[in-house]
Amino acid sequence: MTTRPHLIARVRAEFARSEQDKSCHFFPLPEDDSLPPILRAYCGFGIVPGQAEALDGPAGMPCMQCLMTAALADNTV
């Protein structure tokens, strides 16, 4: 079993429109190292690259759905 790498990020303050935007989300990284036009978090939340603030770890209010999914995301390859 291999753990899928993910990015922990939130919307940068100047782009945040709601409390959900301010939450930190867990984004599974594409396996081919490509940069899609919209990154989709485990919960389905989408963020446009360039509007994201990458975090070293969970900060502020984590998205609970993302947190739980990332913790259990031991995916087979």
Short mmCIF file of N, CA and C in Angstrom, two decimals:
data_model
loop_
_atom_site.label_atom_id
_atom_site.label_comp_id
_atom_site.label_asym_id
_atom_site.label_seq_id
_atom_site.Cartn_x
_atom_site.Cartn_y
_atom_site.Cartn_z
N MET A 1 0.84 -1.19 0.00
CA MET A 1 0.00 0.00 0.00
C MET A 1 0.88 1.24 0.00
N THR A 2 0.48 2.23 -0.77
CA THR A 2 1.22 3.48 -0.87
C THR A 2 0.31 4.63 -0.49
N THR A 3 0.82 5.52 0.34
CA THR A 3 0.05 6.70 0.70
C THR A 3 0.14 7.71 -0.44
N ARG A 4 -1.00 8.22 -0.86
CA ARG A 4 -1.02 9.20 -1.95
C ARG A 4 -0.59 10.55 -1.40
N PRO A 5 0.39 11.20 -2.03
CA PRO A 5 0.83 12.52 -1.55
C PRO A 5 -0.27 13.55 -1.73
N HIS A 6 -0.32 14.49 -0.81
CA HIS A 6 -1.31 15.54 -0.91
C HIS A 6 -0.73 16.88 -0.46
N LEU A 7 -1.41 17.92 -0.87
CA LEU A 7 -1.05 19.29 -0.53
C LEU A 7 -2.08 19.79 0.48
N ILE A 8 -1.61 20.45 1.52
CA ILE A 8 -2.51 21.09 2.47
C ILE A 8 -2.49 22.58 2.14
N ALA A 9 -3.65 23.14 1.85
CA ALA A 9 -3.71 24.54 1.42
C ALA A 9 -5.06 25.15 1.79
N ARG A 10 -5.10 26.45 1.68
CA ARG A 10 -6.35 27.20 1.82
C ARG A 10 -6.29 28.37 0.84
N VAL A 11 -7.43 28.98 0.63
CA VAL A 11 -7.50 30.13 -0.26
C VAL A 11 -6.76 31.29 0.42
N ARG A 12 -5.93 31.99 -0.34
CA ARG A 12 -5.23 33.16 0.21
C ARG A 12 -6.26 34.19 0.67
N ALA A 13 -5.94 34.92 1.72
CA ALA A 13 -6.88 35.83 2.38
C ALA A 13 -7.56 36.79 1.40
N GLU A 14 -6.83 37.31 0.44
CA GLU A 14 -7.43 38.29 -0.47
C GLU A 14 -8.47 37.68 -1.42
N PHE A 15 -8.50 36.35 -1.53
CA PHE A 15 -9.47 35.68 -2.40
C PHE A 15 -10.58 34.98 -1.62
N ALA A 16 -10.48 34.91 -0.29
CA ALA A 16 -11.47 34.20 0.53
C ALA A 16 -12.80 34.95 0.53
N ARG A 17 -13.87 34.22 0.24
CA ARG A 17 -15.20 34.82 0.23
C ARG A 17 -16.08 34.25 1.34
N SER A 18 -15.67 33.13 1.94
CA SER A 18 -16.51 32.48 2.94
C SER A 18 -15.62 31.80 3.97
N GLU A 19 -16.26 31.30 5.02
CA GLU A 19 -15.52 30.56 6.05
C GLU A 19 -14.94 29.28 5.47
N GLN A 20 -15.64 28.64 4.52
CA GLN A 20 -15.11 27.43 3.91
C GLN A 20 -13.81 27.73 3.18
N ASP A 21 -13.73 28.89 2.55
CA ASP A 21 -12.50 29.29 1.86
C ASP A 21 -11.34 29.41 2.83
N LYS A 22 -11.62 29.83 4.06
CA LYS A 22 -10.57 30.04 5.06
C LYS A 22 -10.11 28.73 5.71
N SER A 23 -10.87 27.66 5.53
CA SER A 23 -10.49 26.37 6.10
C SER A 23 -9.33 25.79 5.31
N CYS A 24 -8.51 24.98 5.98
CA CYS A 24 -7.46 24.30 5.23
C CYS A 24 -8.02 22.98 4.72
N HIS A 25 -7.70 22.71 3.46
CA HIS A 25 -8.19 21.52 2.77
C HIS A 25 -7.00 20.67 2.35
N PHE A 26 -7.27 19.40 2.12
CA PHE A 26 -6.25 18.45 1.69
C PHE A 26 -6.53 18.10 0.23
N PHE A 27 -5.56 18.37 -0.63
CA PHE A 27 -5.70 18.17 -2.07
C PHE A 27 -4.79 17.03 -2.51
N PRO A 28 -5.35 15.92 -3.01
CA PRO A 28 -4.50 14.86 -3.54
C PRO A 28 -3.75 15.38 -4.76
N LEU A 29 -2.47 15.12 -4.80
CA LEU A 29 -1.65 15.59 -5.93
C LEU A 29 -1.81 14.66 -7.12
N PRO A 30 -1.89 15.22 -8.33
CA PRO A 30 -1.98 14.38 -9.53
C PRO A 30 -0.76 13.45 -9.60
N GLU A 31 -1.01 12.23 -10.00
CA GLU A 31 0.06 11.23 -10.06
C GLU A 31 1.08 11.54 -11.14
N ASP A 32 0.69 12.32 -12.16
CA ASP A 32 1.61 12.62 -13.25
C ASP A 32 2.31 13.97 -13.08
N ASP A 33 2.22 14.57 -11.89
CA ASP A 33 2.86 15.86 -11.58
C ASP A 33 2.36 17.01 -12.44
N SER A 34 1.20 16.86 -13.08
CA SER A 34 0.64 17.95 -13.87
C SER A 34 -0.03 18.96 -12.94
N LEU A 35 -0.32 20.13 -13.46
CA LEU A 35 -1.01 21.16 -12.70
C LEU A 35 -2.36 21.40 -13.36
N PRO A 36 -3.44 20.81 -12.81
CA PRO A 36 -4.75 20.99 -13.43
C PRO A 36 -5.26 22.42 -13.24
N PRO A 37 -6.23 22.85 -14.04
CA PRO A 37 -6.75 24.22 -13.92
C PRO A 37 -7.44 24.47 -12.57
N ILE A 38 -8.00 23.43 -11.98
CA ILE A 38 -8.62 23.53 -10.66
C ILE A 38 -8.17 22.32 -9.85
N LEU A 39 -7.67 22.58 -8.65
CA LEU A 39 -7.32 21.49 -7.74
C LEU A 39 -8.57 21.14 -6.94
N ARG A 40 -8.88 19.86 -6.82
CA ARG A 40 -10.05 19.41 -6.07
C ARG A 40 -9.59 18.72 -4.79
N ALA A 41 -10.11 19.23 -3.68
CA ALA A 41 -9.80 18.65 -2.38
C ALA A 41 -10.57 17.34 -2.21
N TYR A 42 -10.20 16.56 -1.20
CA TYR A 42 -10.91 15.32 -0.92
C TYR A 42 -12.40 15.56 -0.71
N CYS A 43 -12.79 16.71 -0.19
CA CYS A 43 -14.20 17.03 0.07
C CYS A 43 -14.92 17.54 -1.17
N GLY A 44 -14.18 17.81 -2.25
CA GLY A 44 -14.78 18.34 -3.47
C GLY A 44 -14.57 19.83 -3.65
N PHE A 45 -14.05 20.51 -2.63
CA PHE A 45 -13.78 21.94 -2.71
C PHE A 45 -12.73 22.19 -3.79
N GLY A 46 -12.98 23.17 -4.65
CA GLY A 46 -12.05 23.48 -5.73
C GLY A 46 -11.31 24.77 -5.48
N ILE A 47 -10.07 24.81 -5.90
CA ILE A 47 -9.25 26.01 -5.76
C ILE A 47 -8.41 26.17 -7.02
N VAL A 48 -8.27 27.41 -7.45
CA VAL A 48 -7.49 27.72 -8.64
C VAL A 48 -6.03 27.93 -8.22
N PRO A 49 -5.09 27.24 -8.87
CA PRO A 49 -3.68 27.49 -8.56
C PRO A 49 -3.38 28.98 -8.69
N GLY A 50 -2.58 29.50 -7.78
CA GLY A 50 -2.30 30.93 -7.74
C GLY A 50 -3.14 31.64 -6.70
N GLN A 51 -4.26 31.02 -6.33
CA GLN A 51 -5.09 31.58 -5.27
C GLN A 51 -4.95 30.78 -3.98
N ALA A 52 -4.07 29.78 -4.03
CA ALA A 52 -3.88 28.91 -2.87
C ALA A 52 -2.69 29.34 -2.04
N GLU A 53 -2.82 29.14 -0.76
CA GLU A 53 -1.72 29.34 0.18
C GLU A 53 -1.34 27.95 0.70
N ALA A 54 -0.19 27.44 0.28
CA ALA A 54 0.27 26.13 0.73
C ALA A 54 0.68 26.22 2.20
N LEU A 55 0.35 25.19 2.95
CA LEU A 55 0.63 25.15 4.38
C LEU A 55 1.54 23.98 4.70
N ASP A 56 2.37 24.12 5.72
CA ASP A 56 3.24 23.03 6.16
C ASP A 56 2.45 21.94 6.89
N GLY A 57 1.30 22.31 7.41
CA GLY A 57 0.44 21.39 8.15
C GLY A 57 -0.90 22.06 8.35
N PRO A 58 -1.84 21.35 8.95
CA PRO A 58 -3.14 21.97 9.20
C PRO A 58 -2.99 23.25 10.01
N ALA A 59 -3.68 24.30 9.59
CA ALA A 59 -3.62 25.58 10.28
C ALA A 59 -5.03 26.15 10.31
N GLY A 60 -5.37 26.83 11.37
CA GLY A 60 -6.72 27.36 11.48
C GLY A 60 -7.71 26.22 11.58
N MET A 61 -8.85 26.39 10.95
CA MET A 61 -9.90 25.37 10.98
C MET A 61 -9.72 24.41 9.82
N PRO A 62 -9.39 23.14 10.11
CA PRO A 62 -9.28 22.18 9.01
C PRO A 62 -10.68 21.74 8.56
N CYS A 63 -10.80 21.43 7.30
CA CYS A 63 -12.02 20.82 6.77
C CYS A 63 -12.07 19.40 7.32
N MET A 64 -13.08 19.09 8.09
CA MET A 64 -13.13 17.78 8.74
C MET A 64 -13.24 16.63 7.74
N GLN A 65 -13.99 16.83 6.67
CA GLN A 65 -14.11 15.77 5.66
C GLN A 65 -12.75 15.49 5.02
N CYS A 66 -12.03 16.56 4.68
CA CYS A 66 -10.69 16.40 4.10
C CYS A 66 -9.74 15.73 5.09
N LEU A 67 -9.78 16.18 6.33
CA LEU A 67 -8.89 15.65 7.36
C LEU A 67 -9.10 14.16 7.55
N MET A 68 -10.36 13.74 7.65
CA MET A 68 -10.65 12.32 7.84
C MET A 68 -10.30 11.50 6.60
N THR A 69 -10.59 12.01 5.42
CA THR A 69 -10.29 11.28 4.20
C THR A 69 -8.79 11.15 4.01
N ALA A 70 -8.05 12.24 4.25
CA ALA A 70 -6.59 12.19 4.11
C ALA A 70 -5.98 11.20 5.10
N ALA A 71 -6.52 11.17 6.32
CA ALA A 71 -5.98 10.26 7.33
C ALA A 71 -6.21 8.80 6.94
N LEU A 72 -7.26 8.54 6.19
CA LEU A 72 -7.59 7.18 5.81
C LEU A 72 -7.18 6.84 4.39
N ALA A 73 -6.48 7.75 3.71
CA ALA A 73 -6.20 7.61 2.27
C ALA A 73 -4.97 6.76 1.96
N ASP A 74 -4.91 5.58 2.48
CA ASP A 74 -3.88 4.64 2.06
C ASP A 74 -4.41 3.92 0.84
N ASN A 75 -4.08 4.46 -0.34
CA ASN A 75 -4.58 3.93 -1.60
C ASN A 75 -3.61 2.93 -2.18
N THR A 76 -4.12 1.90 -2.77
CA THR A 76 -3.25 0.97 -3.49
C THR A 76 -2.99 1.53 -4.87
N VAL A 77 -1.82 1.29 -5.37
CA VAL A 77 -1.44 1.79 -6.69
C VAL A 77 -1.40 0.64 -7.67
#
